[in-house]
């Protein structure tokens, strides 16, 4: 359990105070926070709550979405929030194609340029940016960074302590190049965070909410853990699940199942 972290998305409808108390009661050492849920309580109050509970904040989700008109201001706020919360990593979901565009290469260059603007601010705040590749089905509207190789190509233009990559099993399990790319990421010290979710089918309408708790789908989770560990990464392992059926259940019950799957499968 020393590396286990509950990503707050997994128990989305559990109030912040209850989530923190539930983690403490279950012996969970870390929590990954989401900006919308932090905003409901307030950044300062959340920071104080988590600190008083003795929990480590493992990541803050999310920055990015570089096609938005206010992307720069929003990402600078996200960096400040991460620093206040004590989150060492801000996860970036890059955003999809600009409206009316079919220029995927250009969209990826835009992501690289935007991250370059953010790096000095992140370094000053002591926050590491983590580029998260999403499954290719999200490339048009949510994330033009579709493979770990895409993410590393951008990250490697910046210092490793400033920009890394997020490893998420849900988004990467399908790629036969992922093992080679994990080794590449590890050799360069680029793995900033490691997130677990299973892939379950059939996918729900809208596909975003198709993530399953560990052990409910088809992903070789232990193989991923072993491959990530082989790179030398020894950081937290977050369980991050989006699914209506999971969200509709009591938070403590979901956390218990997440812990069981983590311990049995990893």
PDB file of C-alpha atoms in Angstrom:
ATOM      1  CA  UNK A   1       0.000   0.000   0.000  1.00  0.00           C
ATOM      2  CA  UNK A   2       2.971   2.342   0.296  1.00  0.00           C
ATOM      3  CA  UNK A   3       2.585   3.411  -3.369  1.00  0.00           C
ATOM      4  CA  UNK A   4      -1.206   3.275  -3.661  1.00  0.00           C
ATOM      5  CA  UNK A   5      -3.011   6.522  -4.425  1.00  0.00           C
ATOM      6  CA  UNK A   6      -6.706   7.105  -4.958  1.00  0.00           C
ATOM      7  CA  UNK A   7      -7.330   9.406  -7.884  1.00  0.00           C
ATOM      8  CA  UNK A   8     -10.332  11.471  -6.881  1.00  0.00           C
ATOM      9  CA  UNK A   9     -12.066  10.836 -10.215  1.00  0.00           C
ATOM     10  CA  UNK A  10     -12.663   7.234  -9.138  1.00  0.00           C
ATOM     11  CA  UNK A  11     -14.995   8.335  -6.344  1.00  0.00           C
ATOM     12  CA  UNK A  12     -16.214  11.447  -8.134  1.00  0.00           C
ATOM     13  CA  UNK A  13     -19.388  11.944  -6.080  1.00  0.00           C
ATOM     14  CA  UNK A  14     -17.757  11.386  -2.683  1.00  0.00           C
ATOM     15  CA  UNK A  15     -17.420  14.804  -0.997  1.00  0.00           C
ATOM     16  CA  UNK A  16     -13.865  15.971  -0.421  1.00  0.00           C
ATOM     17  CA  UNK A  17     -14.008  15.685   3.373  1.00  0.00           C
ATOM     18  CA  UNK A  18     -15.404  12.150   3.145  1.00  0.00           C
ATOM     19  CA  UNK A  19     -12.844  11.145   0.525  1.00  0.00           C
ATOM     20  CA  UNK A  20      -9.969  12.299   2.699  1.00  0.00           C
ATOM     21  CA  UNK A  21     -11.419  10.597   5.777  1.00  0.00           C
ATOM     22  CA  UNK A  22     -12.036   7.410   3.789  1.00  0.00           C
ATOM     23  CA  UNK A  23      -8.444   7.327   2.565  1.00  0.00           C
ATOM     24  CA  UNK A  24      -7.136   7.736   6.100  1.00  0.00           C
ATOM     25  CA  UNK A  25      -9.442   5.006   7.416  1.00  0.00           C
ATOM     26  CA  UNK A  26      -8.325   2.604   4.665  1.00  0.00           C
ATOM     27  CA  UNK A  27      -4.622   3.279   5.171  1.00  0.00           C
ATOM     28  CA  UNK A  28      -4.243   4.966   1.786  1.00  0.00           C
ATOM     29  CA  UNK A  29      -1.157   7.204   1.755  1.00  0.00           C
ATOM     30  CA  UNK A  30      -1.835   9.309  -1.345  1.00  0.00           C
ATOM     31  CA  UNK A  31      -4.559  11.086  -3.260  1.00  0.00           C
ATOM     32  CA  UNK A  32      -4.713  12.502  -6.771  1.00  0.00           C
ATOM     33  CA  UNK A  33      -6.884  15.617  -6.878  1.00  0.00           C
ATOM     34  CA  UNK A  34      -9.076  17.156  -9.577  1.00  0.00           C
ATOM     35  CA  UNK A  35      -9.410  20.894  -9.987  1.00  0.00           C
ATOM     36  CA  UNK A  36     -13.199  20.960 -10.226  1.00  0.00           C
ATOM     37  CA  UNK A  37     -13.599  19.071  -6.963  1.00  0.00           C
ATOM     38  CA  UNK A  38     -10.903  21.122  -5.277  1.00  0.00           C
ATOM     39  CA  UNK A  39     -12.722  24.242  -6.426  1.00  0.00           C
ATOM     40  CA  UNK A  40     -15.904  23.202  -4.645  1.00  0.00           C
ATOM     41  CA  UNK A  41     -14.159  23.326  -1.279  1.00  0.00           C
ATOM     42  CA  UNK A  42     -11.499  25.874  -2.186  1.00  0.00           C
ATOM     43  CA  UNK A  43      -7.815  25.426  -2.847  1.00  0.00           C
ATOM     44  CA  UNK A  44      -6.577  26.673   0.516  1.00  0.00           C
ATOM     45  CA  UNK A  45      -9.130  24.676   2.506  1.00  0.00           C
ATOM     46  CA  UNK A  46      -8.385  21.534   0.514  1.00  0.00           C
ATOM     47  CA  UNK A  47      -4.655  21.982   1.036  1.00  0.00           C
ATOM     48  CA  UNK A  48      -5.152  22.357   4.788  1.00  0.00           C
ATOM     49  CA  UNK A  49      -7.508  19.367   4.931  1.00  0.00           C
ATOM     50  CA  UNK A  50      -5.158  17.044   3.093  1.00  0.00           C
ATOM     51  CA  UNK A  51      -2.118  18.180   5.062  1.00  0.00           C
ATOM     52  CA  UNK A  52      -3.867  17.710   8.396  1.00  0.00           C
ATOM     53  CA  UNK A  53      -4.855  14.181   7.331  1.00  0.00           C
ATOM     54  CA  UNK A  54      -1.259  13.303   6.491  1.00  0.00           C
ATOM     55  CA  UNK A  55      -2.027  12.439   2.876  1.00  0.00           C
ATOM     56  CA  UNK A  56       0.416  13.033   0.034  1.00  0.00           C
ATOM     57  CA  UNK A  57      -1.074  14.762  -2.999  1.00  0.00           C
ATOM     58  CA  UNK A  58       0.314  12.718  -5.876  1.00  0.00           C
ATOM     59  CA  UNK A  59      -1.040  14.687  -8.860  1.00  0.00           C
ATOM     60  CA  UNK A  60      -3.406  17.475  -9.788  1.00  0.00           C
ATOM     61  CA  UNK A  61      -5.633  16.975 -12.831  1.00  0.00           C
ATOM     62  CA  UNK A  62      -5.737  18.696 -15.094  1.00  0.00           C
ATOM     63  CA  UNK A  63      -4.148  21.408 -17.170  1.00  0.00           C
ATOM     64  CA  UNK A  64      -3.836  21.556 -20.930  1.00  0.00           C
ATOM     65  CA  UNK A  65      -6.704  21.963 -23.431  1.00  0.00           C
ATOM     66  CA  UNK A  66      -4.546  24.317 -25.422  1.00  0.00           C
ATOM     67  CA  UNK A  67      -7.238  25.067 -27.998  1.00  0.00           C
ATOM     68  CA  UNK A  68      -9.254  27.075 -25.457  1.00  0.00           C
ATOM     69  CA  UNK A  69      -9.103  30.858 -25.758  1.00  0.00           C
ATOM     70  CA  UNK A  70      -7.973  31.235 -22.141  1.00  0.00           C
ATOM     71  CA  UNK A  71      -5.598  28.265 -22.097  1.00  0.00           C
ATOM     72  CA  UNK A  72      -2.616  30.265 -20.877  1.00  0.00           C
ATOM     73  CA  UNK A  73      -4.332  31.921 -17.924  1.00  0.00           C
ATOM     74  CA  UNK A  74      -6.081  28.698 -16.965  1.00  0.00           C
ATOM     75  CA  UNK A  75      -2.862  26.707 -17.004  1.00  0.00           C
ATOM     76  CA  UNK A  76      -1.027  29.327 -14.974  1.00  0.00           C
ATOM     77  CA  UNK A  77      -3.818  29.077 -12.393  1.00  0.00           C
ATOM     78  CA  UNK A  78      -3.497  25.295 -12.456  1.00  0.00           C
ATOM     79  CA  UNK A  79       0.232  25.536 -11.752  1.00  0.00           C
ATOM     80  CA  UNK A  80      -0.429  27.851  -8.809  1.00  0.00           C
ATOM     81  CA  UNK A  81      -3.105  25.502  -7.489  1.00  0.00           C
ATOM     82  CA  UNK A  82      -0.767  22.517  -7.728  1.00  0.00           C
ATOM     83  CA  UNK A  83       1.910  24.382  -5.788  1.00  0.00           C
ATOM     84  CA  UNK A  84      -0.559  25.394  -3.074  1.00  0.00           C
ATOM     85  CA  UNK A  85      -1.869  21.839  -2.763  1.00  0.00           C
ATOM     86  CA  UNK A  86       1.614  20.363  -2.617  1.00  0.00           C
ATOM     87  CA  UNK A  87       1.040  18.390  -5.815  1.00  0.00           C
ATOM     88  CA  UNK A  88       4.408  17.683  -7.448  1.00  0.00           C
ATOM     89  CA  UNK A  89       2.803  16.903 -10.820  1.00  0.00           C
ATOM     90  CA  UNK A  90       0.227  18.716 -12.963  1.00  0.00           C
ATOM     91  CA  UNK A  91      -1.247  16.360 -15.562  1.00  0.00           C
ATOM     92  CA  UNK A  92      -1.804  17.905 -19.003  1.00  0.00           C
ATOM     93  CA  UNK A  93      -4.508  16.749 -21.425  1.00  0.00           C
ATOM     94  CA  UNK A  94      -3.605  18.631 -24.562  1.00  0.00           C
ATOM     95  CA  UNK A  95      -6.983  19.177 -26.218  1.00  0.00           C
ATOM     96  CA  UNK A  96      -8.147  18.132 -29.670  1.00  0.00           C
ATOM     97  CA  UNK A  97      -8.046  19.750 -33.064  1.00  0.00           C
ATOM     98  CA  UNK A  98      -8.906  23.451 -33.291  1.00  0.00           C
ATOM     99  CA  UNK A  99     -12.419  24.075 -34.586  1.00  0.00           C
ATOM    100  CA  UNK A 100     -12.621  23.389 -38.316  1.00  0.00           C
ATOM    101  CA  UNK A 101      -9.044  22.090 -38.538  1.00  0.00           C
ATOM    102  CA  UNK A 102      -7.747  18.798 -39.924  1.00  0.00           C
ATOM    103  CA  UNK A 103      -4.104  19.653 -39.274  1.00  0.00           C
ATOM    104  CA  UNK A 104      -3.039  17.062 -36.695  1.00  0.00           C
ATOM    105  CA  UNK A 105       0.673  17.803 -37.057  1.00  0.00           C
ATOM    106  CA  UNK A 106       0.009  21.497 -36.561  1.00  0.00           C
ATOM    107  CA  UNK A 107      -2.084  20.794 -33.476  1.00  0.00           C
ATOM    108  CA  UNK A 108       0.778  18.815 -31.947  1.00  0.00           C
ATOM    109  CA  UNK A 109       3.204  21.659 -32.664  1.00  0.00           C
ATOM    110  CA  UNK A 110       0.792  23.979 -30.903  1.00  0.00           C
ATOM    111  CA  UNK A 111       0.866  21.728 -27.834  1.00  0.00           C
ATOM    112  CA  UNK A 112       4.670  21.807 -27.798  1.00  0.00           C
ATOM    113  CA  UNK A 113       4.712  25.602 -28.121  1.00  0.00           C
ATOM    114  CA  UNK A 114       2.161  26.015 -25.334  1.00  0.00           C
ATOM    115  CA  UNK A 115       4.102  23.752 -22.981  1.00  0.00           C
ATOM    116  CA  UNK A 116       7.215  25.768 -23.759  1.00  0.00           C
ATOM    117  CA  UNK A 117       5.415  28.886 -22.529  1.00  0.00           C
ATOM    118  CA  UNK A 118       4.410  27.156 -19.305  1.00  0.00           C
ATOM    119  CA  UNK A 119       7.738  25.564 -18.398  1.00  0.00           C
ATOM    120  CA  UNK A 120       9.377  28.610 -16.738  1.00  0.00           C
ATOM    121  CA  UNK A 121       6.283  29.170 -14.582  1.00  0.00           C
ATOM    122  CA  UNK A 122       6.106  25.509 -13.596  1.00  0.00           C
ATOM    123  CA  UNK A 123       9.799  25.430 -12.719  1.00  0.00           C
ATOM    124  CA  UNK A 124       9.452  28.543 -10.569  1.00  0.00           C
ATOM    125  CA  UNK A 125       6.534  26.920  -8.727  1.00  0.00           C
ATOM    126  CA  UNK A 126       8.272  23.573  -8.263  1.00  0.00           C
ATOM    127  CA  UNK A 127       5.613  21.739 -10.280  1.00  0.00           C
ATOM    128  CA  UNK A 128       6.397  19.152 -12.939  1.00  0.00           C
ATOM    129  CA  UNK A 129       4.223  19.068 -16.061  1.00  0.00           C
ATOM    130  CA  UNK A 130       3.133  15.591 -17.183  1.00  0.00           C
ATOM    131  CA  UNK A 131       1.963  15.170 -20.772  1.00  0.00           C
ATOM    132  CA  UNK A 132      -0.715  12.486 -20.862  1.00  0.00           C
ATOM    133  CA  UNK A 133      -1.308  10.615 -24.117  1.00  0.00           C
ATOM    134  CA  UNK A 134      -4.936   9.556 -24.571  1.00  0.00           C
ATOM    135  CA  UNK A 135      -6.301   6.700 -26.649  1.00  0.00           C
ATOM    136  CA  UNK A 136      -6.496   7.690 -30.358  1.00  0.00           C
ATOM    137  CA  UNK A 137     -10.312   7.710 -30.256  1.00  0.00           C
ATOM    138  CA  UNK A 138     -10.011  11.013 -28.367  1.00  0.00           C
ATOM    139  CA  UNK A 139      -7.653  12.700 -30.841  1.00  0.00           C
ATOM    140  CA  UNK A 140     -10.215  14.884 -32.565  1.00  0.00           C
ATOM    141  CA  UNK A 141     -11.872  16.474 -29.552  1.00  0.00           C
ATOM    142  CA  UNK A 142      -9.869  15.796 -26.410  1.00  0.00           C
ATOM    143  CA  UNK A 143      -6.196  14.987 -26.951  1.00  0.00           C
ATOM    144  CA  UNK A 144      -4.074  15.082 -30.107  1.00  0.00           C
ATOM    145  CA  UNK A 145      -1.272  13.376 -28.178  1.00  0.00           C
ATOM    146  CA  UNK A 146      -2.265   9.777 -28.906  1.00  0.00           C
ATOM    147  CA  UNK A 147       0.795   7.660 -28.089  1.00  0.00           C
ATOM    148  CA  UNK A 148       3.539   7.610 -25.511  1.00  0.00           C
ATOM    149  CA  UNK A 149       5.949   8.295 -28.360  1.00  0.00           C
ATOM    150  CA  UNK A 150       4.029  11.496 -29.228  1.00  0.00           C
ATOM    151  CA  UNK A 151       4.277  12.635 -25.608  1.00  0.00           C
ATOM    152  CA  UNK A 152       7.984  11.872 -25.326  1.00  0.00           C
ATOM    153  CA  UNK A 153       8.776  13.658 -28.582  1.00  0.00           C
ATOM    154  CA  UNK A 154       7.430  16.847 -26.990  1.00  0.00           C
ATOM    155  CA  UNK A 155       8.720  16.285 -23.457  1.00  0.00           C
ATOM    156  CA  UNK A 156      12.292  15.679 -24.583  1.00  0.00           C
ATOM    157  CA  UNK A 157      12.620  19.279 -25.756  1.00  0.00           C
ATOM    158  CA  UNK A 158      12.546  20.396 -22.105  1.00  0.00           C
ATOM    159  CA  UNK A 159      14.422  19.515 -18.903  1.00  0.00           C
ATOM    160  CA  UNK A 160      13.297  16.182 -17.466  1.00  0.00           C
ATOM    161  CA  UNK A 161      12.572  17.692 -14.067  1.00  0.00           C
ATOM    162  CA  UNK A 162      10.226  20.190 -15.708  1.00  0.00           C
ATOM    163  CA  UNK A 163       8.314  18.031 -18.200  1.00  0.00           C
ATOM    164  CA  UNK A 164       7.564  14.336 -17.999  1.00  0.00           C
ATOM    165  CA  UNK A 165       4.845  11.979 -19.171  1.00  0.00           C
ATOM    166  CA  UNK A 166       1.832  10.383 -17.535  1.00  0.00           C
ATOM    167  CA  UNK A 167       1.510   6.620 -17.971  1.00  0.00           C
ATOM    168  CA  UNK A 168      -2.151   5.580 -17.978  1.00  0.00           C
ATOM    169  CA  UNK A 169      -2.904   1.927 -18.677  1.00  0.00           C
ATOM    170  CA  UNK A 170      -6.370   2.660 -20.058  1.00  0.00           C
ATOM    171  CA  UNK A 171      -4.950   4.821 -22.812  1.00  0.00           C
ATOM    172  CA  UNK A 172      -1.806   2.838 -23.640  1.00  0.00           C
ATOM    173  CA  UNK A 173      -2.644  -0.854 -23.277  1.00  0.00           C
ATOM    174  CA  UNK A 174      -3.471  -1.368 -26.965  1.00  0.00           C
ATOM    175  CA  UNK A 175      -0.143  -0.082 -28.370  1.00  0.00           C
ATOM    176  CA  UNK A 176       2.422  -2.741 -29.324  1.00  0.00           C
ATOM    177  CA  UNK A 177       5.138  -0.068 -29.142  1.00  0.00           C
ATOM    178  CA  UNK A 178       4.370   0.881 -25.542  1.00  0.00           C
ATOM    179  CA  UNK A 179       6.972  -1.398 -23.960  1.00  0.00           C
ATOM    180  CA  UNK A 180       9.763   0.083 -26.050  1.00  0.00           C
ATOM    181  CA  UNK A 181       8.474   3.585 -25.328  1.00  0.00           C
ATOM    182  CA  UNK A 182       8.273   2.888 -21.585  1.00  0.00           C
ATOM    183  CA  UNK A 183      11.944   1.919 -21.657  1.00  0.00           C
ATOM    184  CA  UNK A 184      12.690   5.131 -23.557  1.00  0.00           C
ATOM    185  CA  UNK A 185      10.759   7.166 -20.993  1.00  0.00           C
ATOM    186  CA  UNK A 186      12.525   5.493 -18.113  1.00  0.00           C
ATOM    187  CA  UNK A 187      15.994   5.921 -19.572  1.00  0.00           C
ATOM    188  CA  UNK A 188      15.347   9.647 -19.878  1.00  0.00           C
ATOM    189  CA  UNK A 189      13.779   9.974 -16.422  1.00  0.00           C
ATOM    190  CA  UNK A 190      10.496  11.137 -17.946  1.00  0.00           C
ATOM    191  CA  UNK A 191       7.881   9.108 -16.042  1.00  0.00           C
ATOM    192  CA  UNK A 192       6.104  11.669 -13.862  1.00  0.00           C
ATOM    193  CA  UNK A 193       3.088   9.614 -12.803  1.00  0.00           C
ATOM    194  CA  UNK A 194       1.535   6.181 -13.261  1.00  0.00           C
ATOM    195  CA  UNK A 195      -2.248   5.700 -13.394  1.00  0.00           C
ATOM    196  CA  UNK A 196      -4.270   2.490 -13.528  1.00  0.00           C
ATOM    197  CA  UNK A 197      -7.630   1.723 -15.072  1.00  0.00           C
ATOM    198  CA  UNK A 198      -8.936  -1.333 -16.841  1.00  0.00           C
ATOM    199  CA  UNK A 199     -10.543  -1.406 -20.307  1.00  0.00           C
ATOM    200  CA  UNK A 200     -14.057  -2.802 -20.264  1.00  0.00           C
ATOM    201  CA  UNK A 201     -16.337  -3.544 -23.189  1.00  0.00           C
ATOM    202  CA  UNK A 202     -18.785  -2.730 -24.544  1.00  0.00           C
ATOM    203  CA  UNK A 203     -17.816   0.906 -24.185  1.00  0.00           C
ATOM    204  CA  UNK A 204     -20.635   3.176 -23.036  1.00  0.00           C
ATOM    205  CA  UNK A 205     -22.096   5.851 -25.271  1.00  0.00           C
ATOM    206  CA  UNK A 206     -19.656   8.726 -25.417  1.00  0.00           C
ATOM    207  CA  UNK A 207     -16.770   6.306 -24.602  1.00  0.00           C
ATOM    208  CA  UNK A 208     -15.159   8.610 -22.018  1.00  0.00           C
ATOM    209  CA  UNK A 209     -16.715   6.727 -19.109  1.00  0.00           C
ATOM    210  CA  UNK A 210     -15.509   3.270 -20.126  1.00  0.00           C
ATOM    211  CA  UNK A 211     -12.778   2.860 -17.531  1.00  0.00           C
ATOM    212  CA  UNK A 212     -12.995  -0.022 -15.074  1.00  0.00           C
ATOM    213  CA  UNK A 213     -11.587  -0.787 -11.653  1.00  0.00           C
ATOM    214  CA  UNK A 214      -8.485  -3.020 -11.667  1.00  0.00           C
ATOM    215  CA  UNK A 215      -9.445  -6.572 -12.572  1.00  0.00           C
ATOM    216  CA  UNK A 216     -12.712  -5.789 -14.343  1.00  0.00           C
ATOM    217  CA  UNK A 217     -11.315  -5.614 -17.879  1.00  0.00           C
ATOM    218  CA  UNK A 218      -8.671  -6.916 -20.244  1.00  0.00           C
ATOM    219  CA  UNK A 219      -5.514  -4.894 -19.508  1.00  0.00           C
ATOM    220  CA  UNK A 220      -2.305  -6.661 -18.439  1.00  0.00           C
ATOM    221  CA  UNK A 221      -1.948  -4.446 -15.381  1.00  0.00           C
ATOM    222  CA  UNK A 222       0.839  -6.427 -13.731  1.00  0.00           C
ATOM    223  CA  UNK A 223       2.861  -6.363 -16.945  1.00  0.00           C
ATOM    224  CA  UNK A 224       2.526  -2.582 -16.971  1.00  0.00           C
ATOM    225  CA  UNK A 225       3.568  -2.308 -13.333  1.00  0.00           C
ATOM    226  CA  UNK A 226       6.588  -4.528 -13.929  1.00  0.00           C
ATOM    227  CA  UNK A 227       7.577  -2.596 -17.043  1.00  0.00           C
ATOM    228  CA  UNK A 228       7.253   0.757 -15.275  1.00  0.00           C
ATOM    229  CA  UNK A 229       9.155  -0.525 -12.247  1.00  0.00           C
ATOM    230  CA  UNK A 230      11.900  -1.814 -14.560  1.00  0.00           C
ATOM    231  CA  UNK A 231      12.569   1.779 -15.628  1.00  0.00           C
ATOM    232  CA  UNK A 232      13.428   2.685 -12.052  1.00  0.00           C
ATOM    233  CA  UNK A 233      10.184   4.516 -11.317  1.00  0.00           C
ATOM    234  CA  UNK A 234       9.254   4.074  -7.667  1.00  0.00           C
ATOM    235  CA  UNK A 235       6.589   6.750  -7.360  1.00  0.00           C
ATOM    236  CA  UNK A 236       2.877   6.536  -6.575  1.00  0.00           C
ATOM    237  CA  UNK A 237       0.446   4.345  -8.491  1.00  0.00           C
ATOM    238  CA  UNK A 238      -2.955   5.990  -8.854  1.00  0.00           C
ATOM    239  CA  UNK A 239      -6.213   4.179  -9.540  1.00  0.00           C
ATOM    240  CA  UNK A 240      -8.186   6.512 -11.829  1.00  0.00           C
ATOM    241  CA  UNK A 241     -11.569   5.305 -13.101  1.00  0.00           C
ATOM    242  CA  UNK A 242     -14.431   7.083 -14.887  1.00  0.00           C
ATOM    243  CA  UNK A 243     -17.625   5.064 -15.003  1.00  0.00           C
ATOM    244  CA  UNK A 244     -21.207   5.893 -14.065  1.00  0.00           C
ATOM    245  CA  UNK A 245     -21.713   2.532 -12.385  1.00  0.00           C
ATOM    246  CA  UNK A 246     -18.655   3.111 -10.222  1.00  0.00           C
ATOM    247  CA  UNK A 247     -19.642   6.687  -9.403  1.00  0.00           C
ATOM    248  CA  UNK A 248     -23.127   5.586  -8.340  1.00  0.00           C
ATOM    249  CA  UNK A 249     -21.742   3.338  -5.583  1.00  0.00           C
ATOM    250  CA  UNK A 250     -20.700   4.411  -2.070  1.00  0.00           C
ATOM    251  CA  UNK A 251     -17.194   5.838  -2.100  1.00  0.00           C
ATOM    252  CA  UNK A 252     -15.891   3.580   0.664  1.00  0.00           C
ATOM    253  CA  UNK A 253     -17.085   0.503  -1.225  1.00  0.00           C
ATOM    254  CA  UNK A 254     -15.370   1.636  -4.424  1.00  0.00           C
ATOM    255  CA  UNK A 255     -12.150   2.405  -2.578  1.00  0.00           C
ATOM    256  CA  UNK A 256     -12.188  -1.032  -0.968  1.00  0.00           C
ATOM    257  CA  UNK A 257     -12.594  -2.737  -4.356  1.00  0.00           C
ATOM    258  CA  UNK A 258      -9.869  -0.564  -5.880  1.00  0.00           C
ATOM    259  CA  UNK A 259      -7.467  -1.577  -3.110  1.00  0.00           C
ATOM    260  CA  UNK A 260      -8.335  -5.269  -3.479  1.00  0.00           C
ATOM    261  CA  UNK A 261      -7.774  -5.196  -7.237  1.00  0.00           C
ATOM    262  CA  UNK A 262      -4.523  -3.309  -6.810  1.00  0.00           C
ATOM    263  CA  UNK A 263      -3.156  -5.767  -4.261  1.00  0.00           C
ATOM    264  CA  UNK A 264      -4.293  -8.882  -6.116  1.00  0.00           C
ATOM    265  CA  UNK A 265      -3.296  -7.906  -9.636  1.00  0.00           C
ATOM    266  CA  UNK A 266      -0.176  -5.810  -9.181  1.00  0.00           C
TER     267      UNK A 266
END
